PDB file of C-alpha atoms in Angstrom:
ATOM      1  CA  UNK A   1       0.000   0.000   0.000  1.00  0.00           C
ATOM      2  CA  UNK A   2       1.342   3.409  -0.953  1.00  0.00           C
ATOM      3  CA  UNK A   3       2.012   5.952   1.789  1.00  0.00           C
ATOM      4  CA  UNK A   4      -0.039   9.116   2.044  1.00  0.00           C
ATOM      5  CA  UNK A   5       1.750  12.448   1.701  1.00  0.00           C
ATOM      6  CA  UNK A   6       1.300  12.945   5.455  1.00  0.00           C
ATOM      7  CA  UNK A   7       2.922   9.572   6.178  1.00  0.00           C
ATOM      8  CA  UNK A   8       5.816  10.483   3.877  1.00  0.00           C
ATOM      9  CA  UNK A   9       6.169  13.871   5.607  1.00  0.00           C
ATOM     10  CA  UNK A  10       6.347  12.310   9.065  1.00  0.00           C
ATOM     11  CA  UNK A  11       8.770   9.620   7.826  1.00  0.00           C
ATOM     12  CA  UNK A  12      11.228  12.252   6.573  1.00  0.00           C
ATOM     13  CA  UNK A  13      10.607  11.372   2.922  1.00  0.00           C
ATOM     14  CA  UNK A  14       9.883  13.691   0.004  1.00  0.00           C
ATOM     15  CA  UNK A  15       6.230  14.761   0.137  1.00  0.00           C
ATOM     16  CA  UNK A  16       3.867  17.229  -1.497  1.00  0.00           C
ATOM     17  CA  UNK A  17       2.830  19.938   0.957  1.00  0.00           C
ATOM     18  CA  UNK A  18      -0.169  20.944  -1.142  1.00  0.00           C
ATOM     19  CA  UNK A  19      -1.768  17.529  -0.652  1.00  0.00           C
ATOM     20  CA  UNK A  20      -5.523  17.860   0.129  1.00  0.00           C
ATOM     21  CA  UNK A  21      -5.249  16.027   3.481  1.00  0.00           C
ATOM     22  CA  UNK A  22      -2.411  18.312   4.600  1.00  0.00           C
ATOM     23  CA  UNK A  23      -4.295  21.382   3.346  1.00  0.00           C
ATOM     24  CA  UNK A  24      -7.259  20.487   5.591  1.00  0.00           C
ATOM     25  CA  UNK A  25      -4.941  20.087   8.596  1.00  0.00           C
ATOM     26  CA  UNK A  26      -3.202  23.382   7.826  1.00  0.00           C
ATOM     27  CA  UNK A  27      -6.535  25.216   7.630  1.00  0.00           C
ATOM     28  CA  UNK A  28      -7.544  23.685  10.978  1.00  0.00           C
ATOM     29  CA  UNK A  29      -4.330  24.982  12.534  1.00  0.00           C
ATOM     30  CA  UNK A  30      -4.821  28.428  10.977  1.00  0.00           C
ATOM     31  CA  UNK A  31      -8.322  28.647  12.439  1.00  0.00           C
ATOM     32  CA  UNK A  32      -7.150  27.633  15.917  1.00  0.00           C
ATOM     33  CA  UNK A  33      -4.143  29.976  15.758  1.00  0.00           C
ATOM     34  CA  UNK A  34      -6.370  32.884  14.746  1.00  0.00           C
ATOM     35  CA  UNK A  35      -8.558  32.148  17.784  1.00  0.00           C
ATOM     36  CA  UNK A  36      -5.550  31.725  20.095  1.00  0.00           C
ATOM     37  CA  UNK A  37      -3.809  34.876  18.910  1.00  0.00           C
ATOM     38  CA  UNK A  38      -7.012  36.874  19.496  1.00  0.00           C
ATOM     39  CA  UNK A  39      -7.190  35.892  23.184  1.00  0.00           C
ATOM     40  CA  UNK A  40      -6.031  38.097  26.034  1.00  0.00           C
ATOM     41  CA  UNK A  41      -4.165  37.369  29.266  1.00  0.00           C
ATOM     42  CA  UNK A  42      -7.569  37.396  31.006  1.00  0.00           C
ATOM     43  CA  UNK A  43      -8.530  34.213  29.128  1.00  0.00           C
ATOM     44  CA  UNK A  44      -6.103  31.538  30.398  1.00  0.00           C
ATOM     45  CA  UNK A  45      -8.664  28.715  30.299  1.00  0.00           C
ATOM     46  CA  UNK A  46      -9.697  29.523  26.725  1.00  0.00           C
ATOM     47  CA  UNK A  47      -6.020  29.599  25.720  1.00  0.00           C
ATOM     48  CA  UNK A  48      -5.447  26.197  27.303  1.00  0.00           C
ATOM     49  CA  UNK A  49      -8.480  24.696  25.568  1.00  0.00           C
ATOM     50  CA  UNK A  50      -7.293  25.947  22.180  1.00  0.00           C
ATOM     51  CA  UNK A  51      -3.766  24.616  22.774  1.00  0.00           C
ATOM     52  CA  UNK A  52      -5.190  21.220  23.788  1.00  0.00           C
ATOM     53  CA  UNK A  53      -7.012  21.070  20.467  1.00  0.00           C
ATOM     54  CA  UNK A  54      -4.102  22.478  18.436  1.00  0.00           C
ATOM     55  CA  UNK A  55      -1.093  20.561  19.812  1.00  0.00           C
ATOM     56  CA  UNK A  56      -0.612  16.788  19.999  1.00  0.00           C
ATOM     57  CA  UNK A  57       0.149  17.115  23.721  1.00  0.00           C
ATOM     58  CA  UNK A  58       0.591  19.844  26.313  1.00  0.00           C
ATOM     59  CA  UNK A  59       1.827  19.613  29.872  1.00  0.00           C
ATOM     60  CA  UNK A  60       0.110  20.674  33.072  1.00  0.00           C
ATOM     61  CA  UNK A  61       1.419  24.235  32.993  1.00  0.00           C
ATOM     62  CA  UNK A  62       2.092  25.986  29.693  1.00  0.00           C
ATOM     63  CA  UNK A  63       2.322  29.652  28.779  1.00  0.00           C
ATOM     64  CA  UNK A  64       2.497  30.866  25.195  1.00  0.00           C
ATOM     65  CA  UNK A  65       2.406  34.616  24.619  1.00  0.00           C
ATOM     66  CA  UNK A  66       0.635  35.437  21.337  1.00  0.00           C
ATOM     67  CA  UNK A  67       1.276  35.615  18.511  1.00  0.00           C
ATOM     68  CA  UNK A  68       2.125  31.967  17.912  1.00  0.00           C
ATOM     69  CA  UNK A  69       2.555  30.511  14.425  1.00  0.00           C
ATOM     70  CA  UNK A  70       2.786  26.873  13.322  1.00  0.00           C
ATOM     71  CA  UNK A  71       1.958  24.690  10.313  1.00  0.00           C
ATOM     72  CA  UNK A  72      -0.220  21.985  11.857  1.00  0.00           C
ATOM     73  CA  UNK A  73       0.171  22.026  15.640  1.00  0.00           C
ATOM     74  CA  UNK A  74      -0.706  18.332  15.701  1.00  0.00           C
ATOM     75  CA  UNK A  75       2.991  17.390  15.582  1.00  0.00           C
ATOM     76  CA  UNK A  76       3.963  19.496  18.624  1.00  0.00           C
ATOM     77  CA  UNK A  77       4.468  17.851  22.028  1.00  0.00           C
ATOM     78  CA  UNK A  78       5.077  20.410  24.794  1.00  0.00           C
ATOM     79  CA  UNK A  79       5.889  19.441  28.378  1.00  0.00           C
ATOM     80  CA  UNK A  80       4.823  21.078  31.626  1.00  0.00           C
ATOM     81  CA  UNK A  81       6.404  24.403  32.503  1.00  0.00           C
ATOM     82  CA  UNK A  82       6.950  25.443  28.864  1.00  0.00           C
ATOM     83  CA  UNK A  83       7.063  29.198  28.317  1.00  0.00           C
ATOM     84  CA  UNK A  84       7.089  30.649  24.785  1.00  0.00           C
ATOM     85  CA  UNK A  85       7.445  34.395  24.455  1.00  0.00           C
ATOM     86  CA  UNK A  86       6.114  36.610  21.624  1.00  0.00           C
ATOM     87  CA  UNK A  87       6.345  35.545  18.012  1.00  0.00           C
ATOM     88  CA  UNK A  88       7.360  31.893  18.254  1.00  0.00           C
ATOM     89  CA  UNK A  89       7.263  30.102  14.884  1.00  0.00           C
ATOM     90  CA  UNK A  90       7.150  26.301  14.730  1.00  0.00           C
ATOM     91  CA  UNK A  91       7.149  24.647  11.316  1.00  0.00           C
ATOM     92  CA  UNK A  92       5.935  21.282  12.575  1.00  0.00           C
ATOM     93  CA  UNK A  93       5.943  19.238   9.384  1.00  0.00           C
ATOM     94  CA  UNK A  94       7.546  16.560  11.526  1.00  0.00           C
ATOM     95  CA  UNK A  95       7.500  15.852  15.256  1.00  0.00           C
ATOM     96  CA  UNK A  96       8.612  18.652  17.594  1.00  0.00           C
ATOM     97  CA  UNK A  97       9.243  17.544  21.169  1.00  0.00           C
ATOM     98  CA  UNK A  98       9.686  20.302  23.742  1.00  0.00           C
ATOM     99  CA  UNK A  99      10.643  19.013  27.205  1.00  0.00           C
ATOM    100  CA  UNK A 100       9.543  20.236  30.603  1.00  0.00           C
ATOM    101  CA  UNK A 101      10.531  23.665  31.946  1.00  0.00           C
ATOM    102  CA  UNK A 102      11.712  24.928  28.561  1.00  0.00           C
ATOM    103  CA  UNK A 103      11.928  28.699  28.130  1.00  0.00           C
ATOM    104  CA  UNK A 104      11.762  30.185  24.637  1.00  0.00           C
ATOM    105  CA  UNK A 105      12.543  33.893  24.334  1.00  0.00           C
ATOM    106  CA  UNK A 106      10.831  36.117  21.729  1.00  0.00           C
ATOM    107  CA  UNK A 107      10.954  35.168  18.067  1.00  0.00           C
ATOM    108  CA  UNK A 108      12.397  31.675  18.440  1.00  0.00           C
ATOM    109  CA  UNK A 109      12.012  29.748  15.187  1.00  0.00           C
ATOM    110  CA  UNK A 110      11.805  25.945  15.120  1.00  0.00           C
ATOM    111  CA  UNK A 111      11.960  24.529  11.582  1.00  0.00           C
ATOM    112  CA  UNK A 112      11.411  20.833  10.852  1.00  0.00           C
ATOM    113  CA  UNK A 113      10.680  21.637   7.195  1.00  0.00           C
ATOM    114  CA  UNK A 114      13.284  22.084   4.497  1.00  0.00           C
ATOM    115  CA  UNK A 115      13.624  21.924   0.721  1.00  0.00           C
ATOM    116  CA  UNK A 116      15.813  19.682  -1.426  1.00  0.00           C
ATOM    117  CA  UNK A 117      19.053  21.312  -2.555  1.00  0.00           C
ATOM    118  CA  UNK A 118      18.756  19.842  -6.079  1.00  0.00           C
ATOM    119  CA  UNK A 119      16.814  22.406  -8.144  1.00  0.00           C
ATOM    120  CA  UNK A 120      14.941  19.844 -10.271  1.00  0.00           C
ATOM    121  CA  UNK A 121      13.574  18.087  -7.179  1.00  0.00           C
ATOM    122  CA  UNK A 122      12.806  21.380  -5.441  1.00  0.00           C
ATOM    123  CA  UNK A 123      10.922  22.621  -8.525  1.00  0.00           C
ATOM    124  CA  UNK A 124       8.713  19.495  -8.374  1.00  0.00           C
ATOM    125  CA  UNK A 125       7.105  20.970  -5.249  1.00  0.00           C
ATOM    126  CA  UNK A 126       8.324  18.189  -2.994  1.00  0.00           C
ATOM    127  CA  UNK A 127       9.599  19.050   0.463  1.00  0.00           C
ATOM    128  CA  UNK A 128      11.262  17.279   3.386  1.00  0.00           C
ATOM    129  CA  UNK A 129      10.984  17.444   7.176  1.00  0.00           C
ATOM    130  CA  UNK A 130      13.081  16.090  10.047  1.00  0.00           C
ATOM    131  CA  UNK A 131      12.078  15.916  13.745  1.00  0.00           C
ATOM    132  CA  UNK A 132      13.394  18.271  16.420  1.00  0.00           C
ATOM    133  CA  UNK A 133      13.801  17.419  20.082  1.00  0.00           C
ATOM    134  CA  UNK A 134      14.437  19.942  22.865  1.00  0.00           C
ATOM    135  CA  UNK A 135      15.283  18.410  26.247  1.00  0.00           C
ATOM    136  CA  UNK A 136      14.149  19.408  29.734  1.00  0.00           C
ATOM    137  CA  UNK A 137      15.200  22.645  31.492  1.00  0.00           C
ATOM    138  CA  UNK A 138      16.452  24.269  28.295  1.00  0.00           C
ATOM    139  CA  UNK A 139      16.625  28.033  27.772  1.00  0.00           C
ATOM    140  CA  UNK A 140      16.589  29.250  24.171  1.00  0.00           C
ATOM    141  CA  UNK A 141      17.487  32.917  23.689  1.00  0.00           C
ATOM    142  CA  UNK A 142      15.731  35.474  21.510  1.00  0.00           C
ATOM    143  CA  UNK A 143      15.755  35.051  17.766  1.00  0.00           C
ATOM    144  CA  UNK A 144      17.288  31.569  17.807  1.00  0.00           C
ATOM    145  CA  UNK A 145      16.707  29.414  14.724  1.00  0.00           C
ATOM    146  CA  UNK A 146      16.617  25.646  15.267  1.00  0.00           C
ATOM    147  CA  UNK A 147      17.101  23.737  12.013  1.00  0.00           C
ATOM    148  CA  UNK A 148      15.595  20.389  10.936  1.00  0.00           C
ATOM    149  CA  UNK A 149      16.755  17.204  12.624  1.00  0.00           C
ATOM    150  CA  UNK A 150      18.396  18.870  15.636  1.00  0.00           C
ATOM    151  CA  UNK A 151      18.358  17.573  19.214  1.00  0.00           C
ATOM    152  CA  UNK A 152      19.189  19.891  22.127  1.00  0.00           C
ATOM    153  CA  UNK A 153      20.120  18.122  25.375  1.00  0.00           C
ATOM    154  CA  UNK A 154      18.735  18.713  28.881  1.00  0.00           C
ATOM    155  CA  UNK A 155      19.811  21.727  30.964  1.00  0.00           C
ATOM    156  CA  UNK A 156      21.344  23.529  27.989  1.00  0.00           C
ATOM    157  CA  UNK A 157      21.270  27.249  27.184  1.00  0.00           C
ATOM    158  CA  UNK A 158      21.294  28.454  23.570  1.00  0.00           C
ATOM    159  CA  UNK A 159      22.423  32.085  23.267  1.00  0.00           C
ATOM    160  CA  UNK A 160      20.318  34.738  21.532  1.00  0.00           C
ATOM    161  CA  UNK A 161      20.601  34.918  17.770  1.00  0.00           C
ATOM    162  CA  UNK A 162      22.142  31.465  17.409  1.00  0.00           C
ATOM    163  CA  UNK A 163      21.481  29.216  14.432  1.00  0.00           C
ATOM    164  CA  UNK A 164      21.408  25.596  15.614  1.00  0.00           C
ATOM    165  CA  UNK A 165      22.317  23.330  12.682  1.00  0.00           C
ATOM    166  CA  UNK A 166      23.701  20.319  14.588  1.00  0.00           C
ATOM    167  CA  UNK A 167      22.854  18.495  17.810  1.00  0.00           C
ATOM    168  CA  UNK A 168      23.847  20.275  21.026  1.00  0.00           C
ATOM    169  CA  UNK A 169      24.636  18.081  24.067  1.00  0.00           C
ATOM    170  CA  UNK A 170      23.148  18.334  27.549  1.00  0.00           C
ATOM    171  CA  UNK A 171      24.528  20.651  30.243  1.00  0.00           C
ATOM    172  CA  UNK A 172      26.234  23.247  28.051  1.00  0.00           C
ATOM    173  CA  UNK A 173      26.018  26.857  26.931  1.00  0.00           C
ATOM    174  CA  UNK A 174      26.101  27.131  23.140  1.00  0.00           C
ATOM    175  CA  UNK A 175      26.039  30.237  20.936  1.00  0.00           C
ATOM    176  CA  UNK A 176      26.715  31.505  17.447  1.00  0.00           C
ATOM    177  CA  UNK A 177      26.113  30.889  13.784  1.00  0.00           C
ATOM    178  CA  UNK A 178      26.599  28.041  13.492  1.00  0.00           C
ATOM    179  CA  UNK A 179      25.814  27.354  17.128  1.00  0.00           C
ATOM    180  CA  UNK A 180      28.699  25.780  19.059  1.00  0.00           C
ATOM    181  CA  UNK A 181      29.424  24.854  22.659  1.00  0.00           C
ATOM    182  CA  UNK A 182      31.350  27.526  24.558  1.00  0.00           C
ATOM    183  CA  UNK A 183      31.036  26.190  28.106  1.00  0.00           C
ATOM    184  CA  UNK A 184      30.190  22.986  29.950  1.00  0.00           C
ATOM    185  CA  UNK A 185      27.826  23.278  32.906  1.00  0.00           C
ATOM    186  CA  UNK A 186      28.434  19.887  34.537  1.00  0.00           C
TER     187      UNK A 186
END
């Protein structure tokens, strides 16, 4: 049996993003994001209800300051104690795991999606996506970009403005473009 475009997307294979099934899921996310981003700080229960419908999983305590942007939401797993500041963008064309007690500063960008480097494949409209995992007790500074396929270990700090293109181990401070370890914490 042939895989659906969604199955290909989640398996890290070339897929067509304009597939009808994916378009329906994207519209669902857009509707929920529009509702979420229109809420105020006086509506914490409404925010939680929308996030429960939007994300695959949310922890006990979660705070996301609008605006929030994502592709589907249904591929995002956020642990308890997660705090996302203004303008977070999550391209969740593959699984995004965010551990417990993770702090994301303003304008953090988490990208599972990417395009083939070969022009003829890219021009076919096919895309790729690789999962991202952020461990527990991680602090990600403002404007950080996390690229497809990256894992960030527990208790790590990523400095503002960094571009994370490779895995970062646990218990370190890492900064720069490309992001690199500058100090061990343990």
